[in-house]
Amino acid sequence: MNATSMQNLAASAAPAQRDARHDRLFRLMLTSAAVLVLMILAAAAISMLWQGREALQSQGLAFFTSSEWNPVENRYGALVPIYGTLVTAAIAMLLAVPLSFGIAFFLTEVAPRKLRGILGSAIELLAGIPSIIYGMWGFFVLMPVMREYLLPLLDKYLAPLPLIGSLFQGPPIAAGMLTSGIVLAIMVIPFISSVMREVFLTVPTRLKESAYALGATRWEVSWDIVLPYTRTAVLGGIFLGLGRALGETMAVAFVIGNSTQFTTSLLEPSTTIAALIANDFGEATETYRSALLLLGFMLFVVTLIVLTLARLMLRHLARKEGN
């Protein structure tokens, strides 16, 4: 091999080596970013747990099982805010998921083409409204409407029922977990419906046209064609909304009543982890602040467990679909 050939070979190998170095650098940057996010989350969780160690040492495991919350006597139990957090989020999902599905299917299959973009943008803009606005709307508009119209109906028709009646018994003040769940549902609908709309648009047109050609109705197409094709992404959007509902603070603080007394009634005042922390953290003493920080750690754990279960469910569905 002569000198010219050697020079040509070296010249052709130089770009490949440079590209390999750039690829390694890019991979290192991405890995560092992912590890940094995990480190920040772990540091936040450990920091809250460490600063809540005083409450954990004084209360022990009773902190997670007791319903007594008495800052005057330094007795703290997280059962009421944990229960309130889970119940309000569950109510929000029960209301928001069907409505979001209907909105997404309407925008992709039923609405005139000229309205689809306008309505879709309007719904997505709702996601940008500050949560305190939702809370004020719930306090000044939704609660009076519920006191005047909804609560009398619930007390008349549902409260006397044997199994679920206790859920709808209580004073007609409209501050409670039901009102909070309704407000949360309105807040998470833009997130869930936007995700559903985008994934519904990915369904091949040929599949839907074939179903319509065989005589299927719109409902059959949505339930038997669109939803099975996109169910993994739809569940991802639902759990995205659930994560938002679990951690919402100001909107819930306006309408839940902020009571630390345990109740199974959806109409009586209660509280959530985020609302209790927001209301009491500014005036908390050292021991009380430790209990609130431990509550923050509990919210972190509850959200992590829920999202982990969601991830496992999505992985299970992916395996069933052969992906």
Tab-separated table of C-alpha atoms in Angstrom:
chain	number	residue	atom	x	y	z
A	1	MET	CA	0.000	0.000	0.000
A	2	ASN	CA	1.551	3.304	-1.086
A	3	ALA	CA	1.614	6.568	0.834
A	4	THR	CA	-1.340	8.023	-1.070
A	5	SER	CA	-3.565	5.073	-0.162
A	6	MET	CA	-2.540	5.368	3.490
A	7	GLN	CA	-3.443	9.038	3.509
A	8	ASN	CA	-6.834	8.375	1.912
A	9	LEU	CA	-7.576	5.640	4.429
A	10	ALA	CA	-6.628	7.884	7.352
A	11	ALA	CA	-8.729	10.720	5.919
A	12	SER	CA	-11.792	8.445	5.617
A	13	ALA	CA	-11.319	7.026	9.141
A	14	ALA	CA	-11.103	10.454	10.809
A	15	PRO	CA	-14.809	11.383	10.355
A	16	ALA	CA	-15.874	7.955	11.643
A	17	GLN	CA	-13.744	8.361	14.770
A	18	ARG	CA	-15.099	11.877	15.295
A	19	ASP	CA	-18.664	10.644	14.930
A	20	ALA	CA	-17.993	7.849	17.414
A	21	ARG	CA	-16.631	10.353	19.962
A	22	HIS	CA	-19.656	12.608	19.470
A	23	ASP	CA	-21.986	9.634	19.886
A	24	ARG	CA	-20.278	8.621	23.143
A	25	LEU	CA	-20.446	12.207	24.411
A	26	PHE	CA	-24.126	12.488	23.488
A	27	ARG	CA	-24.905	9.185	25.227
A	28	LEU	CA	-23.010	10.334	28.321
A	29	MET	CA	-24.976	13.594	28.407
A	30	LEU	CA	-28.314	11.796	28.148
A	31	THR	CA	-27.341	9.280	30.821
A	32	SER	CA	-26.184	12.074	33.107
A	33	ALA	CA	-29.469	13.932	32.655
A	34	ALA	CA	-31.496	10.826	33.517
A	35	VAL	CA	-29.342	10.026	36.542
A	36	LEU	CA	-29.511	13.651	37.698
A	37	VAL	CA	-33.334	13.592	37.674
A	38	LEU	CA	-33.369	10.365	39.687
A	39	MET	CA	-30.857	11.799	42.153
A	40	ILE	CA	-32.944	14.956	42.617
A	41	LEU	CA	-36.113	12.924	43.269
A	42	ALA	CA	-34.303	10.639	45.682
A	43	ALA	CA	-32.726	13.612	47.472
A	44	ALA	CA	-36.125	15.311	47.838
A	45	ALA	CA	-37.709	12.154	49.271
A	46	ILE	CA	-34.825	11.446	51.639
A	47	SER	CA	-34.748	15.078	52.753
A	48	MET	CA	-38.451	15.036	53.667
A	49	LEU	CA	-38.072	11.716	55.453
A	50	TRP	CA	-35.044	12.950	57.375
A	51	GLN	CA	-36.721	16.180	58.433
A	52	GLY	CA	-39.806	14.197	59.457
A	53	ARG	CA	-37.823	11.793	61.619
A	54	GLU	CA	-38.879	13.548	64.841
A	55	ALA	CA	-42.565	12.887	64.184
A	56	LEU	CA	-41.811	9.340	63.074
A	57	GLN	CA	-39.801	8.653	66.238
A	58	SER	CA	-42.472	10.058	68.532
A	59	GLN	CA	-45.488	8.480	66.804
A	60	GLY	CA	-44.003	5.319	65.382
A	61	LEU	CA	-46.052	3.284	62.933
A	62	ALA	CA	-49.199	4.774	64.485
A	63	PHE	CA	-48.509	7.827	62.347
A	64	PHE	CA	-49.682	5.873	59.289
A	65	THR	CA	-52.686	4.145	60.887
A	66	SER	CA	-54.089	6.654	63.398
A	67	SER	CA	-56.847	9.114	62.496
A	68	GLU	CA	-56.049	11.513	65.351
A	69	TRP	CA	-54.449	14.806	64.308
A	70	ASN	CA	-53.948	16.998	67.369
A	71	PRO	CA	-51.068	19.495	67.121
A	72	VAL	CA	-51.815	20.876	70.600
A	73	GLU	CA	-50.973	17.543	72.228
A	74	ASN	CA	-48.412	16.582	69.565
A	75	ARG	CA	-50.367	13.546	68.395
A	76	TYR	CA	-50.343	13.019	64.657
A	77	GLY	CA	-52.002	10.386	62.496
A	78	ALA	CA	-51.943	10.518	58.711
A	79	LEU	CA	-54.938	8.276	58.021
A	80	VAL	CA	-57.410	11.122	57.389
A	81	PRO	CA	-55.318	13.073	54.833
A	82	ILE	CA	-54.219	9.856	53.104
A	83	TYR	CA	-57.826	8.681	52.885
A	84	GLY	CA	-58.976	12.069	51.640
A	85	THR	CA	-56.257	12.157	48.982
A	86	LEU	CA	-57.144	8.734	47.599
A	87	VAL	CA	-60.919	9.254	47.707
A	88	THR	CA	-60.908	12.661	46.010
A	89	ALA	CA	-58.571	11.365	43.298
A	90	ALA	CA	-60.810	8.313	42.777
A	91	ILE	CA	-63.916	10.510	42.434
A	92	ALA	CA	-62.076	12.713	39.957
A	93	MET	CA	-61.100	9.711	37.823
A	94	LEU	CA	-64.619	8.244	37.893
A	95	LEU	CA	-65.970	11.523	36.527
A	96	ALA	CA	-63.110	12.618	34.273
A	97	VAL	CA	-62.314	9.418	32.365
A	98	PRO	CA	-65.736	8.902	30.694
A	99	LEU	CA	-66.055	12.617	29.921
A	100	SER	CA	-62.535	12.731	28.485
A	101	PHE	CA	-63.230	9.701	26.319
A	102	GLY	CA	-66.413	11.314	25.025
A	103	ILE	CA	-64.647	14.597	24.300
A	104	ALA	CA	-61.768	12.887	22.502
A	105	PHE	CA	-64.043	10.699	20.391
A	106	PHE	CA	-66.277	13.650	19.556
A	107	LEU	CA	-63.315	15.705	18.387
A	108	THR	CA	-61.881	12.901	16.261
A	109	GLU	CA	-64.996	11.255	14.816
A	110	VAL	CA	-68.146	13.344	15.245
A	111	ALA	CA	-67.350	17.070	15.256
A	112	PRO	CA	-67.239	18.960	11.929
A	113	ARG	CA	-63.701	19.462	10.703
A	114	LYS	CA	-63.909	23.233	11.074
A	115	LEU	CA	-64.741	22.897	14.773
A	116	ARG	CA	-62.211	20.210	15.674
A	117	GLY	CA	-59.219	22.511	15.821
A	118	ILE	CA	-61.088	25.283	17.633
A	119	LEU	CA	-62.632	23.012	20.267
A	120	GLY	CA	-59.408	21.055	20.705
A	121	SER	CA	-57.397	24.220	21.312
A	122	ALA	CA	-60.018	25.557	23.721
A	123	ILE	CA	-59.936	22.370	25.793
A	124	GLU	CA	-56.141	22.342	25.845
A	125	LEU	CA	-56.128	25.964	27.053
A	126	LEU	CA	-58.076	24.870	30.133
A	127	ALA	CA	-54.940	23.032	31.268
A	128	GLY	CA	-53.158	26.378	31.615
A	129	ILE	CA	-55.645	27.899	34.064
A	130	PRO	CA	-54.052	28.255	37.540
A	131	SER	CA	-55.396	25.841	40.119
A	132	ILE	CA	-56.361	28.662	42.478
A	133	ILE	CA	-58.863	29.870	39.858
A	134	TYR	CA	-60.502	26.454	39.891
A	135	GLY	CA	-60.590	26.613	43.675
A	136	MET	CA	-62.243	30.025	43.707
A	137	TRP	CA	-64.760	28.887	41.107
A	138	GLY	CA	-65.534	25.824	43.211
A	139	PHE	CA	-65.971	27.915	46.355
A	140	PHE	CA	-68.087	30.742	44.934
A	141	VAL	CA	-70.007	28.930	42.174
A	142	LEU	CA	-70.009	25.153	42.555
A	143	MET	CA	-70.604	24.961	46.314
A	144	PRO	CA	-73.752	27.189	46.278
A	145	VAL	CA	-75.145	25.194	43.347
A	146	MET	CA	-74.516	21.923	45.171
A	147	ARG	CA	-76.145	23.215	48.378
A	148	GLU	CA	-79.188	24.388	46.463
A	149	TYR	CA	-79.761	21.522	44.030
A	150	LEU	CA	-77.461	18.478	44.254
A	151	LEU	CA	-77.190	17.803	47.995
A	152	PRO	CA	-80.978	17.710	48.604
A	153	LEU	CA	-81.297	15.111	45.837
A	154	LEU	CA	-78.464	13.008	47.243
A	155	ASP	CA	-79.956	13.189	50.741
A	156	LYS	CA	-83.381	12.217	49.437
A	157	TYR	CA	-82.525	9.356	47.091
A	158	LEU	CA	-79.104	7.970	48.055
A	159	ALA	CA	-78.713	8.546	51.796
A	160	PRO	CA	-81.463	6.027	52.749
A	161	LEU	CA	-79.826	3.198	50.758
A	162	PRO	CA	-78.375	0.409	52.956
A	163	LEU	CA	-74.822	0.008	51.627
A	164	ILE	CA	-73.831	3.328	50.096
A	165	GLY	CA	-76.133	5.561	52.114
A	166	SER	CA	-73.444	6.514	54.627
A	167	LEU	CA	-71.395	8.037	51.800
A	168	PHE	CA	-74.087	10.646	51.145
A	169	GLN	CA	-75.115	11.597	54.673
A	170	GLY	CA	-74.014	14.849	56.255
A	171	PRO	CA	-74.764	18.527	56.682
A	172	PRO	CA	-75.585	20.371	53.438
A	173	ILE	CA	-72.573	22.698	53.540
A	174	ALA	CA	-71.144	21.382	50.231
A	175	ALA	CA	-67.551	21.393	51.514
A	176	GLY	CA	-66.237	17.866	51.307
A	177	MET	CA	-64.591	15.160	49.272
A	178	LEU	CA	-67.362	15.044	46.664
A	179	THR	CA	-66.977	18.725	45.805
A	180	SER	CA	-63.214	18.350	45.724
A	181	GLY	CA	-63.506	15.358	43.410
A	182	ILE	CA	-65.715	17.313	41.014
A	183	VAL	CA	-63.263	20.224	40.915
A	184	LEU	CA	-60.341	17.840	40.363
A	185	ALA	CA	-62.232	16.105	37.563
A	186	ILE	CA	-62.701	19.419	35.764
A	187	MET	CA	-59.000	20.155	36.213
A	188	VAL	CA	-57.703	16.858	34.823
A	189	ILE	CA	-60.146	16.522	31.918
A	190	PRO	CA	-57.982	18.728	29.611
A	191	PHE	CA	-54.927	16.542	30.262
A	192	ILE	CA	-56.656	13.203	29.748
A	193	SER	CA	-58.793	14.269	26.783
A	194	SER	CA	-55.807	15.826	24.991
A	195	VAL	CA	-53.808	12.613	25.279
A	196	MET	CA	-56.787	10.527	24.178
A	197	ARG	CA	-57.435	12.788	21.219
A	198	GLU	CA	-53.865	12.563	20.000
A	199	VAL	CA	-53.730	8.774	20.261
A	200	PHE	CA	-57.158	8.360	18.652
A	201	LEU	CA	-55.800	10.238	15.640
A	202	THR	CA	-53.140	7.526	15.238
A	203	VAL	CA	-55.727	4.822	14.527
A	204	PRO	CA	-55.483	3.873	10.819
A	205	THR	CA	-58.426	5.231	8.857
A	206	ARG	CA	-58.761	1.921	7.012
A	207	LEU	CA	-59.626	0.091	10.227
A	208	LYS	CA	-62.466	2.460	11.052
A	209	GLU	CA	-63.739	2.616	7.481
A	210	SER	CA	-63.747	-1.177	7.304
A	211	ALA	CA	-65.811	-1.369	10.486
A	212	TYR	CA	-68.283	1.219	9.194
A	213	ALA	CA	-68.521	-0.675	5.909
A	214	LEU	CA	-69.515	-3.827	7.809
A	215	GLY	CA	-72.347	-1.928	9.480
A	216	ALA	CA	-70.754	-0.991	12.786
A	217	THR	CA	-72.117	1.980	14.687
A	218	ARG	CA	-70.013	4.838	16.014
A	219	TRP	CA	-70.155	3.309	19.482
A	220	GLU	CA	-69.009	-0.081	18.185
A	221	VAL	CA	-66.166	1.525	16.279
A	222	SER	CA	-65.024	3.479	19.331
A	223	TRP	CA	-65.331	0.549	21.745
A	224	ASP	CA	-64.180	-2.336	19.529
A	225	ILE	CA	-61.704	-0.640	17.187
A	226	VAL	CA	-60.362	2.666	18.502
A	227	LEU	CA	-60.058	1.847	22.196
A	228	PRO	CA	-58.351	-1.572	21.854
A	229	TYR	CA	-55.895	-0.115	19.342
A	230	THR	CA	-54.893	2.726	21.671
A	231	ARG	CA	-55.597	1.363	25.154
A	232	THR	CA	-51.975	1.415	26.298
A	233	ALA	CA	-51.575	5.104	25.481
A	234	VAL	CA	-55.064	5.862	26.846
A	235	LEU	CA	-54.154	4.300	30.185
A	236	GLY	CA	-50.979	6.355	30.191
A	237	GLY	CA	-53.037	9.531	29.780
A	238	ILE	CA	-55.411	8.451	32.547
A	239	PHE	CA	-52.591	7.890	34.993
A	240	LEU	CA	-51.070	11.221	33.998
A	241	GLY	CA	-54.317	12.841	35.119
A	242	LEU	CA	-54.345	10.717	38.269
A	243	GLY	CA	-50.883	11.956	39.205
A	244	ARG	CA	-52.130	15.530	38.828
A	245	ALA	CA	-55.195	14.801	40.966
A	246	LEU	CA	-53.180	13.204	43.778
A	247	GLY	CA	-50.913	16.205	44.220
A	248	GLU	CA	-53.345	19.094	43.671
A	249	THR	CA	-53.247	21.630	46.509
A	250	MET	CA	-54.936	25.016	46.293
A	251	ALA	CA	-58.073	24.015	44.410
A	252	VAL	CA	-58.763	21.272	46.937
A	253	ALA	CA	-57.956	23.495	49.919
A	254	PHE	CA	-60.737	25.877	48.879
A	255	VAL	CA	-63.549	23.310	48.770
A	256	ILE	CA	-62.728	20.287	50.946
A	257	GLY	CA	-63.433	21.924	54.291
A	258	ASN	CA	-59.980	21.226	55.827
A	259	SER	CA	-61.170	19.040	58.697
A	260	THR	CA	-58.916	16.397	60.245
A	261	GLN	CA	-61.819	14.382	61.665
A	262	PHE	CA	-62.239	11.010	59.995
A	263	THR	CA	-65.488	10.506	58.086
A	264	THR	CA	-66.679	8.142	55.401
A	265	SER	CA	-69.244	10.641	54.127
A	266	LEU	CA	-68.372	12.349	50.883
A	267	LEU	CA	-70.403	15.387	51.920
A	268	GLU	CA	-68.661	16.178	55.204
A	269	PRO	CA	-65.479	18.284	55.443
A	270	SER	CA	-62.202	16.401	55.247
A	271	THR	CA	-58.671	17.111	54.033
A	272	THR	CA	-55.896	15.818	51.790
A	273	ILE	CA	-52.159	15.610	52.295
A	274	ALA	CA	-51.385	18.538	50.011
A	275	ALA	CA	-54.187	20.741	51.402
A	276	LEU	CA	-53.189	20.086	55.023
A	277	ILE	CA	-49.561	20.957	54.321
A	278	ALA	CA	-50.503	24.148	52.469
A	279	ASN	CA	-52.878	25.334	55.192
A	280	ASP	CA	-50.719	24.642	58.251
A	281	PHE	CA	-47.083	24.761	57.192
A	282	GLY	CA	-46.646	28.519	57.611
A	283	GLU	CA	-47.749	28.496	61.271
A	284	ALA	CA	-46.372	25.114	62.292
A	285	THR	CA	-44.032	24.688	65.241
A	286	GLU	CA	-40.923	22.533	65.015
A	287	THR	CA	-42.622	19.239	65.903
A	288	TYR	CA	-45.674	20.020	63.819
A	289	ARG	CA	-43.473	20.969	60.870
A	290	SER	CA	-41.758	17.601	61.192
A	291	ALA	CA	-45.146	15.858	60.952
A	292	LEU	CA	-46.076	17.892	57.883
A	293	LEU	CA	-42.788	17.044	56.179
A	294	LEU	CA	-43.391	13.387	56.929
A	295	LEU	CA	-46.808	13.826	55.311
A	296	GLY	CA	-45.043	15.235	52.263
A	297	PHE	CA	-42.921	12.109	52.139
A	298	MET	CA	-46.101	10.030	52.331
A	299	LEU	CA	-47.567	11.918	49.373
A	300	PHE	CA	-44.382	11.205	47.450
A	301	VAL	CA	-44.660	7.499	48.304
A	302	VAL	CA	-48.377	7.276	47.464
A	303	THR	CA	-47.838	8.951	44.091
A	304	LEU	CA	-44.838	6.743	43.355
A	305	ILE	CA	-46.800	3.582	44.199
A	306	VAL	CA	-49.733	4.613	42.004
A	307	LEU	CA	-47.536	5.494	39.039
A	308	THR	CA	-45.485	2.311	39.482
A	309	LEU	CA	-48.660	0.233	39.406
A	310	ALA	CA	-49.671	2.128	36.276
A	311	ARG	CA	-46.334	1.336	34.671
A	312	LEU	CA	-46.659	-2.349	35.544
A	313	MET	CA	-50.176	-2.408	34.100
A	314	LEU	CA	-48.972	-0.819	30.863
A	315	ARG	CA	-46.128	-3.326	30.630
A	316	HIS	CA	-48.554	-6.195	31.191
A	317	LEU	CA	-50.814	-4.904	28.412
A	318	ALA	CA	-47.819	-4.514	26.114
A	319	ARG	CA	-46.826	-8.118	26.734
A	320	LYS	CA	-50.367	-9.307	26.006
A	321	GLU	CA	-50.275	-7.404	22.725
A	322	GLY	CA	-46.942	-8.999	21.839
A	323	ASN	CA	-44.851	-5.808	22.046
